[in-house]
GROMACS .gro file of C-alpha atoms in nm:
model
  270
    1MET     CA    1  13.560   9.784  10.191
    2LYS     CA    2  13.729   9.471  10.327
    3LEU     CA    3  13.785   9.461  10.745
    4PHE     CA    4  14.101   9.271  10.831
    5SER     CA    5  13.942   8.971  11.066
    6LEU     CA    6  14.272   8.777  11.192
    7ALA     CA    7  14.310   8.766  11.573
    8LEU     CA    8  14.622   8.926  11.569
    9PHE     CA    9  14.510   9.241  11.494
   10ALA     CA   10  14.165   9.234  11.687
   11ALA     CA   11  14.290   9.407  11.985
   12LEU     CA   12  14.403   9.706  11.784
   13SER     CA   13  14.192  10.037  11.695
   14ALA     CA   14  13.965   9.900  11.391
   15THR     CA   15  14.015  10.263  11.223
   16SER     CA   16  14.406  10.219  11.142
   17PHE     CA   17  14.303   9.962  10.875
   18ALA     CA   18  13.973  10.036  10.788
   19LYS     CA   19  13.891  10.266  10.529
   20THR     CA   20  13.731  10.610  10.670
   21TYR     CA   21  13.492  10.842  10.510
   22PRO     CA   22  13.485  11.227  10.610
   23VAL     CA   23  13.109  11.392  10.712
   24THR     CA   24  13.031  11.646  10.512
   25GLY     CA   25  12.739  11.802  10.726
   26ASN     CA   26  12.765  12.029  10.987
   27THR     CA   27  12.749  11.867  11.321
   28VAL     CA   28  12.533  11.551  11.205
   29ASN     CA   29  12.392  11.324  11.475
   30CYS     CA   30  12.456  10.929  11.519
   31ARG     CA   31  12.170  10.739  11.603
   32SER     CA   32  12.044  10.418  11.766
   33GLY     CA   33  11.904  10.280  11.471
   34PRO     CA   34  11.882  10.377  11.102
   35GLY     CA   35  11.605  10.615  11.111
   36THR     CA   36  11.571  10.970  11.232
   37SER     CA   37  11.313  10.854  11.480
   38TYR     CA   38  11.595  10.700  11.686
   39SER     CA   39  11.744  10.839  11.982
   40VAL     CA   40  12.099  11.020  11.892
   41LYS     CA   41  12.392  10.832  12.052
   42LYS     CA   42  12.658  11.134  11.957
   43SER     CA   43  12.741  11.375  11.695
   44TYR     CA   44  12.999  11.392  11.439
   45LYS     CA   45  13.139  11.759  11.333
   46LYS     CA   46  13.173  11.836  10.949
   47GLY     CA   47  13.524  11.686  10.838
   48GLN     CA   48  13.529  11.419  11.113
   49ASN     CA   49  13.643  11.063  10.978
   50VAL     CA   50  13.395  10.787  11.067
   51SER     CA   51  13.472  10.404  11.011
   52ILE     CA   52  13.177  10.203  10.825
   53SER     CA   53  13.117   9.866  10.971
   54CYS     CA   54  12.814   9.789  10.781
   55GLN     CA   55  12.558   9.935  10.595
   56THR     CA   56  12.137   9.868  10.577
   57SER     CA   57  11.837  10.123  10.476
   58GLY     CA   58  11.598  10.339  10.713
   59THR     CA   59  11.462  10.671  10.673
   60SER     CA   60  11.527  10.856  10.352
   61VAL     CA   61  11.737  11.157  10.389
   62SER     CA   62  11.724  11.384  10.063
   63GLY     CA   63  11.643  11.092   9.842
   64ASN     CA   64  11.889  10.843   9.999
   65ASN     CA   65  11.792  10.570  10.231
   66ILE     CA   66  12.146  10.398  10.317
   67TRP     CA   67  12.240  10.447  10.669
   68ASP     CA   68  12.596  10.375  10.749
   69LYS     CA   69  12.672  10.194  11.127
   70THR     CA   70  12.989  10.340  11.227
   71SER     CA   71  13.272  10.204  11.439
   72ASP     CA   72  13.126  10.350  11.747
   73GLY     CA   73  12.811  10.160  11.722
   74CYS     CA   74  12.534  10.423  11.580
   75TYR     CA   75  12.392  10.485  11.281
   76ILE     CA   76  12.418  10.790  11.051
   77ALA     CA   77  12.250  10.875  10.722
   78ASP     CA   78  12.502  10.803  10.455
   79HIS     CA   79  12.395  11.111  10.269
   80TYR     CA   80  12.635  11.304  10.499
   81VAL     CA   81  12.913  11.047  10.460
   82LYS     CA   82  13.138  11.151  10.202
   83THR     CA   83  13.175  10.768  10.060
   84GLY     CA   84  13.245  10.880   9.659
   85VAL     CA   85  12.949  10.637   9.542
   86ASN     CA   86  12.589  10.656   9.518
   87GLY     CA   87  12.520  10.308   9.664
   88TYR     CA   88  12.671  10.073   9.912
   89VAL     CA   89  13.049  10.058   9.984
   90THR     CA   90  13.068   9.761  10.239
   91THR     CA   91  12.818   9.453  10.342
   92LYS     CA   92  12.485   9.521  10.470
   93CYS     CA   93  12.438   9.476  10.799
   94GLY     CA   94  12.280   9.169  10.949
   95GLY     CA   95  12.006   9.035  11.139
   96SER     CA   96  11.743   9.320  11.229
   97SER     CA   97  12.002   9.563  11.435
   98GLY     CA   98  11.735   9.868  11.315
   99GLY     CA   99  11.421   9.926  11.214
  100GLY     CA  100  11.419  10.172  10.943
  101GLY     CA  101  11.202  10.037  10.679
  102GLY     CA  102  11.307   9.717  10.514
  103SER     CA  103  11.594   9.696  10.640
  104SER     CA  104  11.652   9.376  10.494
  105GLY     CA  105  11.542   9.492  10.158
  106SER     CA  106  11.269   9.197  10.152
  107TYR     CA  107  10.915   9.383  10.146
  108CYS     CA  108  10.720   9.358   9.837
  109LYS     CA  109  10.863   9.615   9.567
  110LYS     CA  110  10.557   9.620   9.368
  111ILE     CA  111  10.228   9.650   9.492
  112ASN     CA  112   9.915   9.404   9.391
  113THR     CA  113   9.647   9.463   9.134
  114ALA     CA  114   9.380   9.592   9.380
  115GLY     CA  115   9.659   9.843   9.457
  116ILE     CA  116   9.710   9.950   9.092
  117ASN     CA  117   9.358   9.960   9.002
  118LEU     CA  118   9.237  10.161   9.305
  119VAL     CA  119   9.561  10.414   9.200
  120ALA     CA  120   9.422  10.424   8.820
  121GLN     CA  121   9.085  10.451   8.931
  122TRP     CA  122   9.119  10.776   9.157
  123GLU     CA  123   9.398  10.944   8.983
  124GLY     CA  124   9.235  10.934   8.647
  125PHE     CA  125   9.310  10.863   8.269
  126VAL     CA  126   9.487  11.159   8.089
  127ALA     CA  127   9.624  11.124   7.762
  128ARG     CA  128   9.836  11.404   7.744
  129PRO     CA  129  10.006  11.640   7.989
  130LYS     CA  130   9.744  11.871   8.158
  131PRO     CA  131   9.670  12.028   8.484
  132ASP     CA  132   9.512  11.837   8.756
  133PRO     CA  133   9.254  11.968   8.991
  134ILE     CA  134   9.491  12.218   9.191
  135GLY     CA  135   9.708  12.312   8.879
  136LEU     CA  136   9.998  12.060   8.852
  137PRO     CA  137  10.082  11.925   8.548
  138THR     CA  138  10.032  11.555   8.505
  139VAL     CA  139   9.966  11.267   8.273
  140GLY     CA  140   9.848  10.894   8.236
  141TYR     CA  141   9.717  10.791   8.620
  142GLY     CA  142   9.856  11.054   8.844
  143HIS     CA  143  10.215  11.101   8.707
  144LEU     CA  144  10.373  11.436   8.823
  145CYS     CA  145  10.569  11.612   8.496
  146GLN     CA  146  10.916  11.676   8.639
  147LYS     CA  147  10.994  11.835   8.296
  148LYS     CA  148  10.823  12.087   8.068
  149GLY     CA  149  10.581  11.909   7.871
  150CYS     CA  150  10.663  11.571   8.061
  151ALA     CA  151  10.971  11.491   7.842
  152GLU     CA  152  11.095  11.267   8.072
  153VAL     CA  153  10.766  11.001   7.976
  154LYS     CA  154  10.932  10.760   7.762
  155TYR     CA  155  10.587  10.641   7.608
  156LYS     CA  156  10.467  10.846   7.345
  157PHE     CA  157  10.206  11.088   7.347
  158PRO     CA  158   9.896  11.039   7.347
  159LEU     CA  159   9.920  10.787   7.601
  160SER     CA  160   9.719  10.463   7.600
  161LYS     CA  161   9.545  10.313   7.891
  162THR     CA  162   9.773  10.027   7.874
  163THR     CA  163  10.130  10.264   7.826
  164ALA     CA  164   9.958  10.478   8.101
  165LYS     CA  165   9.939  10.182   8.342
  166GLN     CA  166  10.278  10.081   8.221
  167LEU     CA  167  10.373  10.442   8.337
  168LEU     CA  168  10.218  10.384   8.682
  169SER     CA  169  10.409  10.050   8.746
  170ASP     CA  170  10.718  10.253   8.663
  171ASP     CA  171  10.629  10.491   8.920
  172LEU     CA  172  10.460  10.350   9.170
  173PRO     CA  173  10.771  10.137   9.345
  174LYS     CA  174  10.924  10.479   9.435
  175TYR     CA  175  10.639  10.552   9.665
  176THR     CA  176  10.641  10.192   9.821
  177LYS     CA  177  10.988  10.225   9.873
  178CYS     CA  178  10.996  10.558  10.050
  179LEU     CA  179  10.710  10.432  10.303
  180ALA     CA  180  10.907  10.099  10.357
  181GLY     CA  181  11.193  10.358  10.455
  182TYR     CA  182  10.953  10.511  10.690
  183LEU     CA  183  10.837  10.235  10.887
  184ASN     CA  184  11.010  10.005  11.134
  185SER     CA  185  11.027   9.632  11.136
  186LYS     CA  186  10.736   9.634  11.406
  187VAL     CA  187  10.509   9.685  11.180
  188LYS     CA  188  10.342   9.380  10.999
  189LEU     CA  189  10.167   9.459  10.673
  190ASN     CA  190   9.962   9.198  10.412
  191ASP     CA  191   9.935   9.311  10.037
  192ASN     CA  192   9.620   9.478  10.091
  193GLN     CA  193   9.775   9.715  10.316
  194LEU     CA  194  10.093   9.787  10.197
  195ALA     CA  195   9.899   9.877   9.853
  196ALA     CA  196   9.603  10.102  10.037
  197LEU     CA  197   9.910  10.288  10.190
  198THR     CA  198  10.156  10.273   9.857
  199SER     CA  199   9.798  10.443   9.685
  200TRP     CA  200   9.789  10.689   9.970
  201THR     CA  201  10.157  10.798   9.956
  202PHE     CA  202  10.160  10.838   9.605
  203ASN     CA  203   9.864  11.073   9.654
  204VAL     CA  204  10.033  11.314   9.942
  205GLY     CA  205  10.386  11.273   9.862
  206CYS     CA  206  10.682  11.078  10.049
  207GLY     CA  207  10.753  11.414  10.249
  208ASN     CA  208  10.405  11.431  10.423
  209VAL     CA  209  10.418  11.051  10.440
  210LYS     CA  210  10.713  11.068  10.691
  211THR     CA  211  10.605  11.342  10.912
  212SER     CA  212  10.250  11.198  10.931
  213THR     CA  213  10.101  11.056  11.252
  214LEU     CA  214   9.993  10.758  11.083
  215VAL     CA  215  10.352  10.640  11.038
  216LYS     CA  216  10.474  10.734  11.426
  217ARG     CA  217  10.147  10.524  11.550
  218LEU     CA  218  10.239  10.220  11.331
  219ASN     CA  219  10.558  10.267  11.437
  220LYS     CA  220  10.478  10.252  11.793
  221GLY     CA  221  10.300   9.928  11.764
  222GLU     CA  222   9.912  10.048  11.721
  223SER     CA  223   9.691   9.788  11.554
  224PRO     CA  224   9.732   9.889  11.138
  225ASN     CA  225   9.326   9.851  11.103
  226THR     CA  226   9.296  10.117  11.367
  227VAL     CA  227   9.521  10.366  11.273
  228ALA     CA  228   9.430  10.331  10.905
  229GLY     CA  229   9.062  10.383  10.973
  230GLN     CA  230   9.138  10.683  11.211
  231GLU     CA  231   9.435  10.874  11.025
  232LEU     CA  232   9.392  10.814  10.620
  233PRO     CA  233   9.017  11.029  10.664
  234LYS     CA  234   9.240  11.351  10.751
  235TRP     CA  235   9.414  11.355  10.444
  236ARG     CA  236   9.121  11.530  10.252
  237MET     CA  237   9.264  11.843  10.162
  238ALA     CA  238   9.438  11.988   9.873
  239GLY     CA  239   9.507  12.380   9.748
  240GLY     CA  240   9.346  12.435  10.082
  241ARG     CA  241   9.014  12.304  10.085
  242VAL     CA  242   8.879  11.970  10.155
  243MET     CA  243   8.803  11.756   9.833
  244GLN     CA  244   8.500  11.502   9.787
  245GLY     CA  245   8.763  11.330   9.569
  246LEU     CA  246   8.985  11.288   9.828
  247VAL     CA  247   8.739  11.185  10.094
  248ASN     CA  248   8.628  10.888   9.849
  249ARG     CA  249   8.983  10.805   9.783
  250ARG     CA  250   9.042  10.791  10.147
  251LYS     CA  251   8.745  10.548  10.192
  252ALA     CA  252   8.847  10.331   9.921
  253GLU     CA  253   9.231  10.305  10.057
  254ILE     CA  254   9.043  10.210  10.393
  255LYS     CA  255   8.819   9.947  10.245
  256LEU     CA  256   9.116   9.802  10.066
  257PHE     CA  257   9.337   9.842  10.394
  258LYS     CA  258   9.077   9.631  10.591
  259THR     CA  259   9.057   9.357  10.303
  260ALA     CA  260   9.163   9.037  10.484
  261SER     CA  261   9.485   8.873  10.294
  262SER     CA  262   9.704   8.607  10.411
  263LYS     CA  263  10.011   8.736  10.205
  264GLN     CA  264  10.262   8.922  10.382
  265ALA     CA  265  10.416   9.212  10.221
  266TYR     CA  266  10.636   9.407  10.505
  267PRO     CA  267  10.863   9.367  10.621
  268LYS     CA  268  10.889   9.016  10.413
  269CYS     CA  269  10.720   8.965  10.107
  270GLN     CA  270  10.555   8.627  10.078
   0.00000   0.00000   0.00000
């Protein structure tokens, strides 16, 4: 979408020229930043048209992490705006206007080798689809089957450890992305810290990470090492019972998290 920039039209309402898009949700909140943790500035009713000045990434809503900054100066989840496309329809917001994870999109999209090896170690290798300890069908290194017989996997069964690692490398960026979508720009993580949290996210799922105390504390500016050391051990249950494997995995994640590194991974990748 192109906006007029001529001074002749500056005094006129932007909505007279900018393309508007209808809101699809019932009473959708427009917030002070690109994320559900930001304060509500106003609300839009279903069918109301909004003008988008720019877009950025933030908290994922139903799989869509794009947030639209409206002409009212607040942010609305793109999931609730009918733009007609799955993606950006205008320019990205400049600067650090919000705090949604990776608002600049410059965080490390792939985790380091130490992180990949950690995930592989604790997920365990499975050559053919079979139920995990709580009955969910998995294959490779923790790939959760989406279709019967894991038909979505592009690698031939039985998997080798090489193809299983490739499948894991295909899967992990999704979890790094959703994790980044829940962190604000105040959080600073090195590559070991991002890798450890991606392992945790891969294990517990994006939904649980989004509502976690761990993320809330990081976003408040608390010490990452302190937060990880106190919060990760709490995630030790599956199927309603404590799993020793999860206890041990959390210890390994904390160890990696606290391993010093000079390579920044979030919010910017070095």
